Amino acid sequence: QGTRDHTPAQAALRDRLLSTVVSCFKRHGAAAIDTPVLELRETLLGKYGEESKLIYELQDQGGELLALRYDLTVPFARYLAMNKITNMKRYHVAKVYRRDNPATTRGRYREFYQCDFDIAGQFDPMIPDAECLKIVHEILSDLQLGDFVIKVNDRRILNGVFAVCGVPESEFIPACSTVDKLDKMPWEEVRSEMVGEKGLSPEAADRIGEYVQLHGGLDVIEQLLQDPKLSQNKVAKEGLGDMKLLFEYLSLFGITGKISFDLSLARGLDYYTGVIFEAVLLQQENEHVEEPVSVGSVAGGGRYDGLVGMFDPKGRKVPCVGVSIGIERIFSILEQRLEASGEKLRTTETQVLVATPQKHMLAARLKLISELWDAGIKAEMLYKKDPKLLKQLQYCEDTGIPLAAIVGEQELADRVVKLRDVATRKEVRV
Amino acid sequence: QGTRDHTPAQAALRDRLLSTVVSCFKRHGAAAIDTPVLELRETLLGKYGEESKLIYELQDQGGELLALRYDLTVPFARYLAMNKITNMKRYHVAKVYRRDNPATTRGRYREFYQCDFDIAGQFDPMIPDAECLKIVHEILSDLQLGDFVIKVNDRRILNGVFAVCGVPESEFIPACSTVDKLDKMPWEEVRSEMVGEKGLSPEAADRIGEYVQLHGGLDVIEQLLQDPKLSQNKVAKEGLGDMKLLFEYLSLFGITGKISFDLSLARGLDYYTGVIFEAVLLQQENEHVEEPVSVGSVAGGGRYDGLVGMFDPKGRKVPCVGVSIGIERIFSILEQRLEASGEKLRTTETQVLVATPQKHMLAARLKLISELWDAGIKAEMLYKKDPKLLKQLQYCEDTGIPLAAIVGEQELADRVVKLRDVATRKEVRV
């Protein structure tokens, strides 16, 4: 349940999608790494907040207690700490596992691919962070998914908001995960969860509400930098200063048009410490509706400066920022689009079918196809001793093989092969 | 334990290795499929004989009882049956899981890649089987792994041998798995396991011994076809007839020089029903030793005509034959060879570093690199506001970036970029 096989057509489409993503990661100079699907249970514990209950655990069959990885970020942090690496730009495309309620039509699975790009190391502020946003922008543009917006916020700004609204520090993370629901439910419901479940005072919740419903660009950053309460809060001020710098870099990249500083963005995971972001596709419901409708998040990420330190015996920190592309949702969209277009994706790359118009030509076909393979040519033949020519040509048409190399008695006698263009039916002897 | 991270250098080497293998699979017209790492436990049960105890099981956390796939063959058979596919040529490159004793120096892991190519469908005898052997030959040749031999046998011939030696049919599979150990232990030990553990009579064991120590080419096939006892056994005769046909096709492919018909080859898994094969690398211990030494199996496979039927509610059979490339052992060999050669594999593909010789050039660098990325050029820059030029050029040399695009005050004023060839130090203004 919540997993799926990929048919050849799906595998071909996924391959096309993943190569677009990986090309972008390589364009930005990332190296590949790979880590096991299995991690020690203790590695994953306490990294995912409320979501930890969704981790798949392996049965204790003797030996270590294992679990399936939940994302690629925690294994990356474990890798950096284990190998004492303080500086690395890597990408990783692999499957992760979550015991969530699957919603396969919307691209939510229990086994799904993540495509992660991360930059680890101590650098000048916001330069790697800006690159992560540039990458999201490039990938969503390359994939031609239509209009999108990348929401940006900073955990330090959120924490500052919570502080000046009177939330005790121990409640910051739960408050965060409640705010994060603002993209799925109206403020009224989020407010009542804050007051009811998280035990905030109604006044604190209302004060939070005034902040987290703000969104915009540099203007909102400037407004908050002038905010009498928030500008007095050290972490918020730091976060706002960096946000301003980030916008400066994004404007040099020419992508601020798709960026929205959005205080309602909180992201569920515990480990973020700075900039956070999430890209959503916008869909014009119909041309007369002015406000575009969000169809869900297709990329997300942020800064997590404390995670690597959790795996280091001496707690040495390696600052990191990264992005994860939500490939499954994008795949669902591309799949629906392909279906609608009626385009048929080839699932093989075969260039030529070795065929014959006569019986008793198996030996000649086997010799010819062997020569083709040895010359690096992608070739197939039907696995029949004496196939009908029509069946062979039909196979070419069904699978999109452009050429047939035909060998019969005459060709054998003349020491030639008849090369037939399947589409035009033109033939040449070679 | 028994798993490993891949560093960027290892990931790059693996990528190179896997693309050689996948190229060959595509050259033979295979389509890709993908199946989940998780399978229902019941899917895997009873398919692997004695090895079943090595299956990783997931904890029962509610819902289905799951296990990690043990190979790619059983999931493929499940896929065919579930989708009622009777005809397919597919490849699948993915990780599988076995709770075996790891021996990582010899490339034996608990999580490891398999690269499988299989042909499913009812065809004329031995044509797809011959292609599988051709594929093994091509891949081992393409990888330049040195000399190798592909041992071939047929489960029907082995079963015939057991029958004429007086082994009851119920003991064929255990006898098979004992014979299979002949590549790791001498006949004497195998014989005593047969008599001691498997309960065969000493006479039966001796008779089996005479057969299973035979190996050679067409001559051995002919000899057995004349064998007074074996030629009377129906399945053995069928197997020998097909083996002769196989050798005919392999000779048309020009690869019989590396093929050995070897009656000691049995293969451990239960599901084989016909041709079986295994490729081993040969290593000249030193030039004066005449007999080459085997360094272990690097590919294997065979025909399994009954497996798909086990997943079909009506037991409909789909004949299959396939090959699995033992990528981990090959990877170990290539890794050692690379280390010995001192060659350094590039782990990134970056074409140009955007650099500056002066301070206060961050904005110019960000603008330039953004233009390069948008033009599809693989570009990096150091994430420092004011990096030293020497450090930037050093980074190029360390990571193999061939070009530096240098922008300073003069270049900015002249509206040019100085392009520097890192190796030759030649510079041009563009």
PDB file of C-alpha atoms in Angstrom, chain A residues 1 3-8 11 26-38 41 55-59 61 64 66 68 78-79 82-83 88-89 95 97 99 111 113 119 122-124 127-128 131 134 138 249 252-253 347-350 362-363 366-367 369-370 373-374 376-381 383-386, chain B residues 1 3-8 11 26-38 41 55-59 61 64 66 68 78-79 82-83 88-89 95 97 99 111 113 119 122-124 127-128 131 134 138 249 252-253 347-350 362-363 366-367 369-370 373-374 376-381 383-386:
ATOM      1  CA  GLN A   1       0.000   0.000   0.000  1.00  0.00           C
ATOM      2  CA  THR A   3       4.057   2.018  -3.155  1.00  0.00           C
ATOM      3  CA  ARG A   4       3.976   1.367  -6.860  1.00  0.00           C
ATOM      4  CA  ASP A   5       5.663  -0.338  -9.727  1.00  0.00           C
ATOM      5  CA  HIS A   6       6.862   1.791 -12.582  1.00  0.00           C
ATOM      6  CA  THR A   7       5.910   0.525 -16.011  1.00  0.00           C
ATOM      7  CA  PRO A   8       8.414   1.098 -18.822  1.00  0.00           C
ATOM      8  CA  ALA A  11      10.205   4.654 -15.882  1.00  0.00           C
ATOM      9  CA  LYS A  26      25.580  19.256 -11.756  1.00  0.00           C
ATOM     10  CA  ARG A  27      25.366  22.697 -13.336  1.00  0.00           C
ATOM     11  CA  HIS A  28      25.842  24.031  -9.817  1.00  0.00           C
ATOM     12  CA  GLY A  29      28.925  21.916  -9.221  1.00  0.00           C
ATOM     13  CA  ALA A  30      27.503  19.294  -6.863  1.00  0.00           C
ATOM     14  CA  ALA A  31      29.086  15.858  -6.445  1.00  0.00           C
ATOM     15  CA  ALA A  32      26.967  12.737  -5.947  1.00  0.00           C
ATOM     16  CA  ILE A  33      27.042  10.620  -2.820  1.00  0.00           C
ATOM     17  CA  ASP A  34      25.027   7.581  -1.836  1.00  0.00           C
ATOM     18  CA  THR A  35      24.029   6.325   1.596  1.00  0.00           C
ATOM     19  CA  PRO A  36      22.231   3.117   2.600  1.00  0.00           C
ATOM     20  CA  VAL A  37      18.438   2.847   2.677  1.00  0.00           C
ATOM     21  CA  LEU A  38      18.966   1.327   6.134  1.00  0.00           C
ATOM     22  CA  ARG A  41      17.204   3.592  14.450  1.00  0.00           C
ATOM     23  CA  ILE A  55       9.411   5.941  10.443  1.00  0.00           C
ATOM     24  CA  TYR A  56       9.506   2.357   9.132  1.00  0.00           C
ATOM     25  CA  GLU A  57      11.353   0.115  11.568  1.00  0.00           C
ATOM     26  CA  LEU A  58      12.923  -3.233  10.726  1.00  0.00           C
ATOM     27  CA  GLN A  59      12.210  -6.281  12.782  1.00  0.00           C
ATOM     28  CA  GLN A  61      16.354 -10.280  13.715  1.00  0.00           C
ATOM     29  CA  GLU A  64      21.616  -3.749  15.020  1.00  0.00           C
ATOM     30  CA  LEU A  66      17.488  -0.580  11.929  1.00  0.00           C
ATOM     31  CA  LEU A  68      14.385   2.886   6.687  1.00  0.00           C
ATOM     32  CA  ARG A  78      25.367  11.637   9.664  1.00  0.00           C
ATOM     33  CA  TYR A  79      27.726  11.164   6.698  1.00  0.00           C
ATOM     34  CA  MET A  82      31.129  10.351  10.515  1.00  0.00           C
ATOM     35  CA  ASN A  83      33.692  11.398   7.931  1.00  0.00           C
ATOM     36  CA  MET A  88      30.801  19.817   0.737  1.00  0.00           C
ATOM     37  CA  LYS A  89      28.319  20.458  -2.028  1.00  0.00           C
ATOM     38  CA  LYS A  95      14.024   6.739  -2.369  1.00  0.00           C
ATOM     39  CA  TYR A  97      10.134   5.849   3.287  1.00  0.00           C
ATOM     40  CA  ARG A  99       4.376   5.304   6.962  1.00  0.00           C
ATOM     41  CA  GLU A 111       8.053   4.996  -0.911  1.00  0.00           C
ATOM     42  CA  TYR A 113      12.055   9.666  -4.546  1.00  0.00           C
ATOM     43  CA  ILE A 119      25.771  22.959   0.695  1.00  0.00           C
ATOM     44  CA  GLN A 122      31.037  27.899   7.006  1.00  0.00           C
ATOM     45  CA  PHE A 123      30.570  30.656   4.416  1.00  0.00           C
ATOM     46  CA  ASP A 124      29.534  34.278   4.152  1.00  0.00           C
ATOM     47  CA  ILE A 127      25.344  33.183  -0.580  1.00  0.00           C
ATOM     48  CA  PRO A 128      24.693  29.413  -0.507  1.00  0.00           C
ATOM     49  CA  GLU A 131      21.935  29.507  -4.682  1.00  0.00           C
ATOM     50  CA  LYS A 134      18.141  29.824  -7.703  1.00  0.00           C
ATOM     51  CA  GLU A 138      15.872  26.852 -12.538  1.00  0.00           C
ATOM     52  CA  TYR A 249      21.308  38.374  -3.986  1.00  0.00           C
ATOM     53  CA  LEU A 252      21.124  39.929  -8.777  1.00  0.00           C
ATOM     54  CA  PHE A 253      19.994  36.457  -9.900  1.00  0.00           C
ATOM     55  CA  THR A 347      10.485   3.005 -23.733  1.00  0.00           C
ATOM     56  CA  THR A 348      13.483   1.548 -25.580  1.00  0.00           C
ATOM     57  CA  GLU A 349      16.240   3.084 -27.684  1.00  0.00           C
ATOM     58  CA  THR A 350      16.538   0.353 -30.316  1.00  0.00           C
ATOM     59  CA  LEU A 362      18.056 -17.558 -38.186  1.00  0.00           C
ATOM     60  CA  ALA A 363      21.803 -18.141 -38.500  1.00  0.00           C
ATOM     61  CA  LEU A 366      22.164 -14.067 -35.386  1.00  0.00           C
ATOM     62  CA  LYS A 367      25.443 -13.315 -37.182  1.00  0.00           C
ATOM     63  CA  ILE A 369      22.820  -8.793 -35.006  1.00  0.00           C
ATOM     64  CA  SER A 370      25.987  -9.890 -33.253  1.00  0.00           C
ATOM     65  CA  TRP A 373      25.905  -5.188 -31.115  1.00  0.00           C
ATOM     66  CA  ASP A 374      29.677  -5.420 -31.262  1.00  0.00           C
ATOM     67  CA  GLY A 376      27.679  -0.501 -30.451  1.00  0.00           C
ATOM     68  CA  ILE A 377      24.430  -0.338 -32.433  1.00  0.00           C
ATOM     69  CA  LYS A 378      21.198  -0.850 -30.524  1.00  0.00           C
ATOM     70  CA  ALA A 379      19.577  -3.782 -32.261  1.00  0.00           C
ATOM     71  CA  GLU A 380      16.795  -6.282 -31.683  1.00  0.00           C
ATOM     72  CA  MET A 381      15.372  -9.308 -33.471  1.00  0.00           C
ATOM     73  CA  TYR A 383      13.028 -14.557 -30.863  1.00  0.00           C
ATOM     74  CA  LYS A 384      11.422 -16.774 -33.486  1.00  0.00           C
ATOM     75  CA  LYS A 385      13.181 -19.107 -35.872  1.00  0.00           C
ATOM     76  CA  ASP A 386      10.967 -18.125 -38.779  1.00  0.00           C
TER      77      ASP A 386
ATOM     78  CA  GLN B   1      27.035  -3.442   9.286  1.00  0.00           C
ATOM     79  CA  THR B   3      26.305  -1.440   4.210  1.00  0.00           C
ATOM     80  CA  ARG B   4      28.331   1.537   3.144  1.00  0.00           C
ATOM     81  CA  ASP B   5      28.216   5.142   2.134  1.00  0.00           C
ATOM     82  CA  HIS B   6      29.538   6.057  -1.265  1.00  0.00           C
ATOM     83  CA  THR B   7      31.910   9.006  -1.290  1.00  0.00           C
ATOM     84  CA  PRO B   8      31.778  11.290  -4.324  1.00  0.00           C
ATOM     85  CA  ALA B  11      29.717   7.419  -6.594  1.00  0.00           C
ATOM     86  CA  LYS B  26      19.712  -0.751 -23.907  1.00  0.00           C
ATOM     87  CA  ARG B  27      21.765  -1.976 -26.858  1.00  0.00           C
ATOM     88  CA  HIS B  28      19.741  -5.174 -26.575  1.00  0.00           C
ATOM     89  CA  GLY B  29      16.443  -3.311 -26.623  1.00  0.00           C
ATOM     90  CA  ALA B  30      15.421  -3.626 -22.983  1.00  0.00           C
ATOM     91  CA  ALA B  31      12.999  -1.210 -21.340  1.00  0.00           C
ATOM     92  CA  ALA B  32      13.439  -0.089 -17.713  1.00  0.00           C
ATOM     93  CA  ILE B  33      10.954  -0.859 -14.970  1.00  0.00           C
ATOM     94  CA  ASP B  34      11.069  -0.093 -11.269  1.00  0.00           C
ATOM     95  CA  THR B  35       9.484  -1.926  -8.356  1.00  0.00           C
ATOM     96  CA  PRO B  36       9.377  -1.000  -4.648  1.00  0.00           C
ATOM     97  CA  VAL B  37      12.158  -1.972  -2.231  1.00  0.00           C
ATOM     98  CA  LEU B  38       9.320  -3.210  -0.004  1.00  0.00           C
ATOM     99  CA  ARG B  41       6.492 -10.995   2.970  1.00  0.00           C
ATOM    100  CA  ILE B  55      15.446 -11.963   4.129  1.00  0.00           C
ATOM    101  CA  TYR B  56      15.111  -8.655   6.031  1.00  0.00           C
ATOM    102  CA  GLU B  57      11.663  -8.342   7.545  1.00  0.00           C
ATOM    103  CA  LEU B  58       9.996  -5.118   8.608  1.00  0.00           C
ATOM    104  CA  GLN B  59       8.474  -4.738  12.014  1.00  0.00           C
ATOM    105  CA  GLN B  61       3.648  -1.579  12.788  1.00  0.00           C
ATOM    106  CA  GLU B  64       0.725  -5.298   5.751  1.00  0.00           C
ATOM    107  CA  LEU B  66       6.561  -6.404   4.641  1.00  0.00           C
ATOM    108  CA  LEU B  68      12.949  -5.929   1.794  1.00  0.00           C
ATOM    109  CA  ARG B  78       5.330 -10.679  -9.409  1.00  0.00           C
ATOM    110  CA  TYR B  79       5.114  -7.644 -11.696  1.00  0.00           C
ATOM    111  CA  MET B  82       0.069  -8.822 -11.475  1.00  0.00           C
ATOM    112  CA  ASN B  83      -0.098  -6.984 -14.782  1.00  0.00           C
ATOM    113  CA  MET B  88       8.643  -8.339 -22.042  1.00  0.00           C
ATOM    114  CA  LYS B  89      12.329  -7.521 -22.214  1.00  0.00           C
ATOM    115  CA  LYS B  95      19.548  -2.251  -4.508  1.00  0.00           C
ATOM    116  CA  TYR B  97      18.998  -6.720   0.745  1.00  0.00           C
ATOM    117  CA  ARG B  99      21.121 -10.552   6.023  1.00  0.00           C
ATOM    118  CA  GLU B 111      22.795  -3.833   0.771  1.00  0.00           C
ATOM    119  CA  TYR B 113      23.144  -3.260  -6.345  1.00  0.00           C
ATOM    120  CA  ILE B 119      13.411 -11.798 -21.328  1.00  0.00           C
ATOM    121  CA  GLN B 122       7.140 -17.987 -25.152  1.00  0.00           C
ATOM    122  CA  PHE B 123       9.770 -18.136 -27.889  1.00  0.00           C
ATOM    123  CA  ASP B 124      11.733 -20.635 -29.938  1.00  0.00           C
ATOM    124  CA  ILE B 127      17.371 -17.800 -28.739  1.00  0.00           C
ATOM    125  CA  PRO B 128      16.762 -15.529 -25.705  1.00  0.00           C
ATOM    126  CA  GLU B 131      21.326 -13.471 -25.940  1.00  0.00           C
ATOM    127  CA  LYS B 134      26.062 -12.644 -25.247  1.00  0.00           C
ATOM    128  CA  GLU B 138      29.751  -7.951 -23.911  1.00  0.00           C
ATOM    129  CA  TYR B 249      23.904 -19.977 -31.460  1.00  0.00           C
ATOM    130  CA  LEU B 252      27.262 -17.716 -34.464  1.00  0.00           C
ATOM    131  CA  PHE B 253      27.798 -14.966 -31.887  1.00  0.00           C
ATOM    132  CA  THR B 347      33.573  14.048  -8.938  1.00  0.00           C
ATOM    133  CA  THR B 348      31.958  17.139 -10.441  1.00  0.00           C
ATOM    134  CA  GLU B 349      31.510  18.366 -13.998  1.00  0.00           C
ATOM    135  CA  THR B 350      32.019  22.083 -13.377  1.00  0.00           C
ATOM    136  CA  LEU B 362      30.379  39.802  -5.119  1.00  0.00           C
ATOM    137  CA  ALA B 363      27.521  41.471  -7.011  1.00  0.00           C
ATOM    138  CA  LEU B 366      26.601  36.714  -8.757  1.00  0.00           C
ATOM    139  CA  LYS B 367      25.346  38.410 -11.923  1.00  0.00           C
ATOM    140  CA  ILE B 369      27.368  33.167 -12.637  1.00  0.00           C
ATOM    141  CA  SER B 370      23.619  33.568 -12.950  1.00  0.00           C
ATOM    142  CA  TRP B 373      23.774  28.944 -15.274  1.00  0.00           C
ATOM    143  CA  ASP B 374      20.912  30.292 -17.356  1.00  0.00           C
ATOM    144  CA  GLY B 376      23.354  25.901 -19.304  1.00  0.00           C
ATOM    145  CA  ILE B 377      27.020  26.262 -18.355  1.00  0.00           C
ATOM    146  CA  LYS B 378      28.236  24.343 -15.320  1.00  0.00           C
ATOM    147  CA  ALA B 379      29.659  27.030 -13.071  1.00  0.00           C
ATOM    148  CA  GLU B 380      30.747  27.494  -9.482  1.00  0.00           C
ATOM    149  CA  MET B 381      32.007  30.311  -7.309  1.00  0.00           C
ATOM    150  CA  TYR B 383      30.797  31.296  -1.200  1.00  0.00           C
ATOM    151  CA  LYS B 384      32.912  34.134   0.174  1.00  0.00           C
ATOM    152  CA  LYS B 385      32.303  37.842  -0.221  1.00  0.00           C
ATOM    153  CA  ASP B 386      35.971  38.559  -0.878  1.00  0.00           C
TER     154      ASP B 386
END
